[in-house]
Amino acid sequence: MEKETPVHWGENRNSEINSAAGKAPEIHHLLQSLRPDVLIGTETWLDHDIASSELFPPEYKVYRKDRNRNGGGVLIAVLKTLVTTEEPLLCPNLPCEILWIRINIKNRRDLLIGSYYRPDDGDEPSQLRMAESIKLACDSRNAIVVLGGDFNFPSWDWENSILKRDCGYPRLHRAFKESLEELQLEQIVKTPTRGENVLDLLVTSHPGLFPHIEIVPGISDHDIVYAELQVTR
């Protein structure tokens, strides 16, 4: 008899912490308390001099795309019990802080999990590269697509699907939402993750597979998006 088992992950934005390396104990505590199968992290502030083993317990495999120790960077940490591979072909050649992995689930659709960081709400080049990348992911056959991270679209009221009056970049905000609609994707985080803004998003091709999403206290100035994705294993 098949058993329905949820894949959990926490989306953790490691910003304003002056490098993730300085928060290793907090990261371990976070993993112990939430026990995610997958953790998506952005603005990690890492470089090649810092080994993933310094930050994460041995049961996690960590995929990284570093910028430097002064800012930026994305990662995905995933339990080694899952069969995973990195998907570099889904990332544009031009600079963009985005990273994809594939999780293979036997006799079921693969999961394409991405981590994305857009440094500024006016950063149009990054937005264009992200749109290109997620389209490539959506073109993958028979896969569930999930992209999480800090997209820096502070002026969307996702609960009511309207722009706030003080939006500084309405064209870019609308272009992002239009690109989601074109690819039949949905942004499923509705609760603010920093102040009154929903900055940390989860974009997916299968919103109905998420039975539970909540916002929990983080280890930076952003809260954490904790989500369950229901898959059959």
PDB file of C-alpha atoms in Angstrom, residues 33 36 103 139:
ATOM      1  CA  SER A  33      13.770  22.150  15.210  1.00  0.00           C
ATOM      2  CA  PRO A  36      13.310  19.993   6.733  1.00  0.00           C
ATOM      3  CA  ILE A 103      15.086  15.422  -6.729  1.00  0.00           C
ATOM      4  CA  ASP A 139       9.854  23.128 -20.129  1.00  0.00           C
TER       5      ASP A 139
END
